[in-house]
mmCIF file with all atom_site columns, C-alpha atoms in Angstrom:
data_model
loop_
_atom_site.group_PDB
_atom_site.id
_atom_site.type_symbol
_atom_site.label_atom_id
_atom_site.label_alt_id
_atom_site.label_comp_id
_atom_site.label_asym_id
_atom_site.label_entity_id
_atom_site.label_seq_id
_atom_site.pdbx_PDB_ins_code
_atom_site.Cartn_x
_atom_site.Cartn_y
_atom_site.Cartn_z
_atom_site.occupancy
_atom_site.B_iso_or_equiv
_atom_site.pdbx_formal_charge
_atom_site.auth_seq_id
_atom_site.auth_comp_id
_atom_site.auth_asym_id
_atom_site.auth_atom_id
_atom_site.pdbx_PDB_model_num
ATOM 1   C CA . MET A 1 1   ? 113.420 134.958 149.401 1.00 55.00 ? 1   MET A CA 1
ATOM 2   C CA . SER A 1 2   ? 116.271 132.651 150.401 1.00 57.00 ? 2   SER A CA 1
ATOM 3   C CA . GLY A 1 3   ? 118.604 131.157 147.800 1.00 57.00 ? 3   GLY A CA 1
ATOM 4   C CA . SER A 1 4   ? 117.596 127.562 148.530 1.00 57.00 ? 4   SER A CA 1
ATOM 5   C CA . ARG A 1 5   ? 113.881 128.373 148.234 1.00 55.00 ? 5   ARG A CA 1
ATOM 6   C CA . LEU A 1 6   ? 114.481 130.177 144.941 1.00 47.00 ? 6   LEU A CA 1
ATOM 7   C CA . SER A 1 7   ? 116.496 127.202 143.647 1.00 52.00 ? 7   SER A CA 1
ATOM 8   C CA . PHE A 1 8   ? 113.719 124.820 144.684 1.00 46.00 ? 8   PHE A CA 1
ATOM 9   C CA . LEU A 1 9   ? 111.048 126.907 142.917 1.00 44.00 ? 9   LEU A CA 1
ATOM 10  C CA . SER A 1 10  ? 113.213 127.167 139.802 1.00 45.00 ? 10  SER A CA 1
ATOM 11  C CA . ALA A 1 11  ? 113.712 123.393 139.764 1.00 41.00 ? 11  ALA A CA 1
ATOM 12  C CA . MET A 1 12  ? 109.964 122.793 140.169 1.00 43.00 ? 12  MET A CA 1
ATOM 13  C CA . ALA A 1 13  ? 109.205 125.190 137.311 1.00 42.00 ? 13  ALA A CA 1
ATOM 14  C CA . LEU A 1 14  ? 111.643 123.321 135.047 1.00 38.00 ? 14  LEU A CA 1
ATOM 15  C CA . ILE A 1 15  ? 110.092 119.963 135.951 1.00 42.00 ? 15  ILE A CA 1
ATOM 16  C CA . CYS A 1 16  ? 106.599 121.272 135.165 1.00 41.00 ? 16  CYS A CA 1
ATOM 17  C CA . LEU A 1 17  ? 107.822 122.679 131.863 1.00 37.00 ? 17  LEU A CA 1
ATOM 18  C CA . PHE A 1 18  ? 109.431 119.336 130.950 1.00 40.00 ? 18  PHE A CA 1
ATOM 19  C CA . PHE A 1 19  ? 106.237 117.378 131.645 1.00 40.00 ? 19  PHE A CA 1
ATOM 20  C CA . SER A 1 20  ? 104.082 119.831 129.693 1.00 37.00 ? 20  SER A CA 1
ATOM 21  C CA . PHE A 1 21  ? 106.290 119.275 126.612 1.00 39.00 ? 21  PHE A CA 1
ATOM 22  C CA . THR A 1 22  ? 106.297 115.505 127.127 1.00 37.00 ? 22  THR A CA 1
ATOM 23  C CA . VAL A 1 23  ? 102.500 115.342 127.321 1.00 38.00 ? 23  VAL A CA 1
ATOM 24  C CA . ALA A 1 24  ? 102.081 117.719 124.373 1.00 46.00 ? 24  ALA A CA 1
ATOM 25  C CA . GLY A 1 25  ? 104.246 115.467 122.200 1.00 56.00 ? 25  GLY A CA 1
ATOM 26  C CA . ALA A 1 26  ? 102.407 112.243 123.003 1.00 69.00 ? 26  ALA A CA 1
ATOM 27  C CA . PHE A 1 27  ? 100.126 110.403 120.620 1.00 73.00 ? 27  PHE A CA 1
ATOM 28  C CA . ASP A 1 28  ? 96.566  109.272 121.255 1.00 76.00 ? 28  ASP A CA 1
ATOM 29  C CA . GLU A 1 29  ? 96.645  105.592 122.358 1.00 84.00 ? 29  GLU A CA 1
ATOM 30  C CA . LYS A 1 30  ? 93.020  105.022 121.283 1.00 85.00 ? 30  LYS A CA 1
ATOM 31  C CA . GLN A 1 31  ? 93.753  106.288 117.785 1.00 81.00 ? 31  GLN A CA 1
ATOM 32  C CA . LEU A 1 32  ? 96.806  104.026 117.583 1.00 77.00 ? 32  LEU A CA 1
ATOM 33  C CA . LYS A 1 33  ? 94.678  101.008 118.558 1.00 84.00 ? 33  LYS A CA 1
ATOM 34  C CA . ASP A 1 34  ? 92.074  102.005 115.957 1.00 81.00 ? 34  ASP A CA 1
ATOM 35  C CA . LEU A 1 35  ? 94.789  102.225 113.288 1.00 87.00 ? 35  LEU A CA 1
ATOM 36  C CA . ARG A 1 36  ? 96.130  98.783  114.143 1.00 81.00 ? 36  ARG A CA 1
ATOM 37  C CA . LYS A 1 37  ? 92.627  97.318  114.109 1.00 88.00 ? 37  LYS A CA 1
ATOM 38  C CA . SER A 1 38  ? 91.165  98.947  110.986 1.00 88.00 ? 38  SER A CA 1
ATOM 39  C CA . ASN A 1 39  ? 94.142  100.421 109.075 1.00 90.00 ? 39  ASN A CA 1
ATOM 40  C CA . ASN A 1 40  ? 92.266  103.728 109.036 1.00 92.00 ? 40  ASN A CA 1
ATOM 41  C CA . CYS A 1 41  ? 93.059  106.783 111.063 1.00 93.00 ? 41  CYS A CA 1
ATOM 42  C CA . ALA A 1 42  ? 92.350  109.975 109.112 1.00 95.00 ? 42  ALA A CA 1
ATOM 43  C CA . LYS A 1 43  ? 93.077  113.166 111.071 1.00 96.00 ? 43  LYS A CA 1
ATOM 44  C CA . CYS A 1 44  ? 94.729  111.178 113.877 1.00 94.00 ? 44  CYS A CA 1
ATOM 45  C CA . ASP A 1 45  ? 97.402  112.465 116.220 1.00 95.00 ? 45  ASP A CA 1
ATOM 46  C CA . LEU A 1 46  ? 100.204 109.914 116.100 1.00 95.00 ? 46  LEU A CA 1
ATOM 47  C CA . THR A 1 47  ? 102.975 112.311 117.104 1.00 95.00 ? 47  THR A CA 1
ATOM 48  C CA . ASN A 1 48  ? 106.138 110.364 118.014 1.00 96.00 ? 48  ASN A CA 1
ATOM 49  C CA . ALA A 1 49  ? 104.341 107.005 117.675 1.00 95.00 ? 49  ALA A CA 1
ATOM 50  C CA . LYS A 1 50  ? 106.492 103.897 117.247 1.00 94.00 ? 50  LYS A CA 1
ATOM 51  C CA . LEU A 1 51  ? 105.029 102.154 114.198 1.00 94.00 ? 51  LEU A CA 1
ATOM 52  C CA . GLY A 1 52  ? 108.200 100.723 112.656 1.00 95.00 ? 52  GLY A CA 1
ATOM 53  C CA . GLY A 1 53  ? 107.694 97.633  110.492 1.00 96.00 ? 53  GLY A CA 1
ATOM 54  C CA . LEU A 1 54  ? 103.879 97.746  110.329 1.00 95.00 ? 54  LEU A CA 1
ATOM 55  C CA . ASP A 1 55  ? 101.982 96.847  107.166 1.00 96.00 ? 55  ASP A CA 1
ATOM 56  C CA . LEU A 1 56  ? 99.855  99.929  106.555 1.00 96.00 ? 56  LEU A CA 1
ATOM 57  C CA . SER A 1 57  ? 98.909  99.048  102.987 1.00 97.00 ? 57  SER A CA 1
ATOM 58  C CA . TYR A 1 58  ? 95.752  100.848 101.877 1.00 97.00 ? 58  TYR A CA 1
ATOM 59  C CA . ALA A 1 59  ? 95.638  102.751 105.198 1.00 97.00 ? 59  ALA A CA 1
ATOM 60  C CA . ASP A 1 60  ? 93.933  106.139 105.340 1.00 97.00 ? 60  ASP A CA 1
ATOM 61  C CA . LEU A 1 61  ? 96.190  108.468 107.306 1.00 97.00 ? 61  LEU A CA 1
ATOM 62  C CA . SER A 1 62  ? 95.143  111.604 105.450 1.00 98.00 ? 62  SER A CA 1
ATOM 63  C CA . SER A 1 63  ? 95.558  114.837 107.398 1.00 98.00 ? 63  SER A CA 1
ATOM 64  C CA . SER A 1 64  ? 97.114  112.925 110.299 1.00 97.00 ? 64  SER A CA 1
ATOM 65  C CA . ASN A 1 65  ? 99.883  114.274 112.504 1.00 97.00 ? 65  ASN A CA 1
ATOM 66  C CA . LEU A 1 66  ? 102.836 111.888 112.270 1.00 97.00 ? 66  LEU A CA 1
ATOM 67  C CA . THR A 1 67  ? 105.442 114.389 113.445 1.00 97.00 ? 67  THR A CA 1
ATOM 68  C CA . GLY A 1 68  ? 108.521 112.544 114.699 1.00 97.00 ? 68  GLY A CA 1
ATOM 69  C CA . ALA A 1 69  ? 106.885 109.137 114.235 1.00 97.00 ? 69  ALA A CA 1
ATOM 70  C CA . ASP A 1 70  ? 108.995 106.027 113.658 1.00 97.00 ? 70  ASP A CA 1
ATOM 71  C CA . LEU A 1 71  ? 107.672 104.674 110.363 1.00 98.00 ? 71  LEU A CA 1
ATOM 72  C CA . SER A 1 72  ? 110.859 102.844 109.412 1.00 98.00 ? 72  SER A CA 1
ATOM 73  C CA . ASN A 1 73  ? 110.384 99.741  107.281 1.00 98.00 ? 73  ASN A CA 1
ATOM 74  C CA . CYS A 1 74  ? 106.616 100.235 107.141 1.00 98.00 ? 74  CYS A CA 1
ATOM 75  C CA . THR A 1 75  ? 104.696 99.162  104.055 1.00 98.00 ? 75  THR A CA 1
ATOM 76  C CA . PHE A 1 76  ? 102.381 101.900 102.789 1.00 97.00 ? 76  PHE A CA 1
ATOM 77  C CA . TYR A 1 77  ? 101.351 100.282 99.498  1.00 97.00 ? 77  TYR A CA 1
ATOM 78  C CA . SER A 1 78  ? 98.547  102.446 98.044  1.00 98.00 ? 78  SER A CA 1
ATOM 79  C CA . ALA A 1 79  ? 98.064  104.238 101.387 1.00 98.00 ? 79  ALA A CA 1
ATOM 80  C CA . ASN A 1 80  ? 96.625  107.735 101.688 1.00 98.00 ? 80  ASN A CA 1
ATOM 81  C CA . LEU A 1 81  ? 99.011  110.123 103.441 1.00 98.00 ? 81  LEU A CA 1
ATOM 82  C CA . SER A 1 82  ? 97.696  113.225 101.696 1.00 98.00 ? 82  SER A CA 1
ATOM 83  C CA . LYS A 1 83  ? 98.032  116.375 103.798 1.00 98.00 ? 83  LYS A CA 1
ATOM 84  C CA . ALA A 1 84  ? 99.717  114.357 106.570 1.00 98.00 ? 84  ALA A CA 1
ATOM 85  C CA . ASN A 1 85  ? 102.313 116.068 108.741 1.00 98.00 ? 85  ASN A CA 1
ATOM 86  C CA . LEU A 1 86  ? 105.447 113.918 108.480 1.00 98.00 ? 86  LEU A CA 1
ATOM 87  C CA . THR A 1 87  ? 107.822 116.553 109.871 1.00 98.00 ? 87  THR A CA 1
ATOM 88  C CA . GLY A 1 88  ? 110.869 114.771 111.270 1.00 98.00 ? 88  GLY A CA 1
ATOM 89  C CA . ALA A 1 89  ? 109.328 111.330 110.742 1.00 98.00 ? 89  ALA A CA 1
ATOM 90  C CA . ASN A 1 90  ? 111.633 108.351 110.223 1.00 98.00 ? 90  ASN A CA 1
ATOM 91  C CA . LEU A 1 91  ? 110.643 106.664 106.951 1.00 98.00 ? 91  LEU A CA 1
ATOM 92  C CA . THR A 1 92  ? 113.939 104.811 106.501 1.00 98.00 ? 92  THR A CA 1
ATOM 93  C CA . GLY A 1 93  ? 113.373 101.764 104.310 1.00 98.00 ? 93  GLY A CA 1
ATOM 94  C CA . ALA A 1 94  ? 109.620 102.380 104.068 1.00 98.00 ? 94  ALA A CA 1
ATOM 95  C CA . ASN A 1 95  ? 107.774 101.099 101.021 1.00 98.00 ? 95  ASN A CA 1
ATOM 96  C CA . LEU A 1 96  ? 105.679 104.033 99.772  1.00 98.00 ? 96  LEU A CA 1
ATOM 97  C CA . TYR A 1 97  ? 104.872 102.442 96.400  1.00 98.00 ? 97  TYR A CA 1
ATOM 98  C CA . ASP A 1 98  ? 101.741 104.053 94.944  1.00 98.00 ? 98  ASP A CA 1
ATOM 99  C CA . THR A 1 99  ? 101.173 106.061 98.161  1.00 98.00 ? 99  THR A CA 1
ATOM 100 C CA . ASN A 1 100 ? 99.392  109.417 98.004  1.00 98.00 ? 100 ASN A CA 1
ATOM 101 C CA . LEU A 1 101 ? 101.616 112.064 99.633  1.00 98.00 ? 101 LEU A CA 1
ATOM 102 C CA . SER A 1 102 ? 100.040 115.082 97.926  1.00 98.00 ? 102 SER A CA 1
ATOM 103 C CA . GLY A 1 103 ? 100.055 118.112 100.185 1.00 98.00 ? 103 GLY A CA 1
ATOM 104 C CA . ALA A 1 104 ? 102.004 116.267 102.904 1.00 98.00 ? 104 ALA A CA 1
ATOM 105 C CA . ASN A 1 105 ? 104.666 118.047 104.951 1.00 98.00 ? 105 ASN A CA 1
ATOM 106 C CA . VAL A 1 106 ? 107.901 116.056 104.714 1.00 98.00 ? 106 VAL A CA 1
ATOM 107 C CA . THR A 1 107 ? 110.201 118.684 106.224 1.00 98.00 ? 107 THR A CA 1
ATOM 108 C CA . LYS A 1 108 ? 113.208 116.943 107.818 1.00 98.00 ? 108 LYS A CA 1
ATOM 109 C CA . ALA A 1 109 ? 111.629 113.502 107.229 1.00 98.00 ? 109 ALA A CA 1
ATOM 110 C CA . ASN A 1 110 ? 114.214 110.735 106.838 1.00 98.00 ? 110 ASN A CA 1
ATOM 111 C CA . LEU A 1 111 ? 113.514 109.003 103.516 1.00 98.00 ? 111 LEU A CA 1
ATOM 112 C CA . THR A 1 112 ? 116.773 107.040 103.333 1.00 98.00 ? 112 THR A CA 1
ATOM 113 C CA . LYS A 1 113 ? 116.199 103.907 101.201 1.00 98.00 ? 113 LYS A CA 1
ATOM 114 C CA . ALA A 1 114 ? 112.439 104.618 101.061 1.00 98.00 ? 114 ALA A CA 1
ATOM 115 C CA . ASN A 1 115 ? 110.768 103.287 97.907  1.00 98.00 ? 115 ASN A CA 1
ATOM 116 C CA . LEU A 1 116 ? 108.795 106.133 96.310  1.00 98.00 ? 116 LEU A CA 1
ATOM 117 C CA . HIS A 1 117 ? 108.155 104.446 92.934  1.00 97.00 ? 117 HIS A CA 1
ATOM 118 C CA . SER A 1 118 ? 104.721 105.518 91.614  1.00 98.00 ? 118 SER A CA 1
ATOM 119 C CA . ALA A 1 119 ? 104.008 107.540 94.765  1.00 98.00 ? 119 ALA A CA 1
ATOM 120 C CA . LYS A 1 120 ? 102.035 110.743 94.286  1.00 98.00 ? 120 LYS A CA 1
ATOM 121 C CA . TRP A 1 121 ? 104.519 113.285 95.636  1.00 98.00 ? 121 TRP A CA 1
ATOM 122 C CA . ILE A 1 122 ? 103.719 116.358 97.769  1.00 98.00 ? 122 ILE A CA 1
ATOM 123 C CA . ASN A 1 123 ? 103.234 118.431 94.603  1.00 98.00 ? 123 ASN A CA 1
ATOM 124 C CA . GLY A 1 124 ? 100.702 115.940 93.206  1.00 97.00 ? 124 GLY A CA 1
ATOM 125 C CA . LYS A 1 125 ? 103.057 114.558 90.540  1.00 98.00 ? 125 LYS A CA 1
ATOM 126 C CA . SER A 1 126 ? 103.991 110.900 90.295  1.00 98.00 ? 126 SER A CA 1
ATOM 127 C CA . CYS A 1 127 ? 107.465 109.693 91.276  1.00 98.00 ? 127 CYS A CA 1
ATOM 128 C CA . LYS A 1 128 ? 109.296 107.778 88.544  1.00 98.00 ? 128 LYS A CA 1
ATOM 129 C CA . GLN A 1 129 ? 110.703 104.272 88.711  1.00 96.00 ? 129 GLN A CA 1
ATOM 130 C CA . GLY A 1 130 ? 114.010 104.287 90.603  1.00 97.00 ? 130 GLY A CA 1
ATOM 131 C CA . SER A 1 131 ? 112.806 106.829 93.169  1.00 98.00 ? 131 SER A CA 1
ATOM 132 C CA . ILE A 1 132 ? 114.629 105.535 96.215  1.00 98.00 ? 132 ILE A CA 1
ATOM 133 C CA . GLY A 1 133 ? 115.158 108.038 99.029  1.00 98.00 ? 133 GLY A CA 1
ATOM 134 C CA . GLU A 1 134 ? 113.896 110.901 96.860  1.00 97.00 ? 134 GLU A CA 1
ATOM 135 C CA . CYS A 1 135 ? 111.103 111.473 94.357  1.00 98.00 ? 135 CYS A CA 1
ATOM 136 C CA . LYS A 1 136 ? 112.384 111.617 90.795  1.00 98.00 ? 136 LYS A CA 1
ATOM 137 C CA . GLN A 1 137 ? 109.893 113.280 88.463  1.00 96.00 ? 137 GLN A CA 1
#
């Protein structure tokens, strides 16, 4: 096989690989519309969704995949995020007051300036007053 043909095939393989990762990391547009309409989206795939600044008070996002989602400055007052996957999510400045995070995965989530007062933390225990950016128990 000639060098140029091999280079072409290699380039095509890389392009296909890139698009397969891009599609795999996309969220479900219908589920996002449902969330915005009803504030409920249990077991939804919202991977990498841009939700910054939304009022998601009382929302049911239990067991949802929010990996890499932008949730900065969102209001989650009394929301249900139990068993949600928040790996790498941006929760900077989010208001998680009284939010249920029990069983959630918060690995590498950015909680800078997030209000966690009275939130039920991943271990099921309540966060104390003054829990900003981390859960004080």
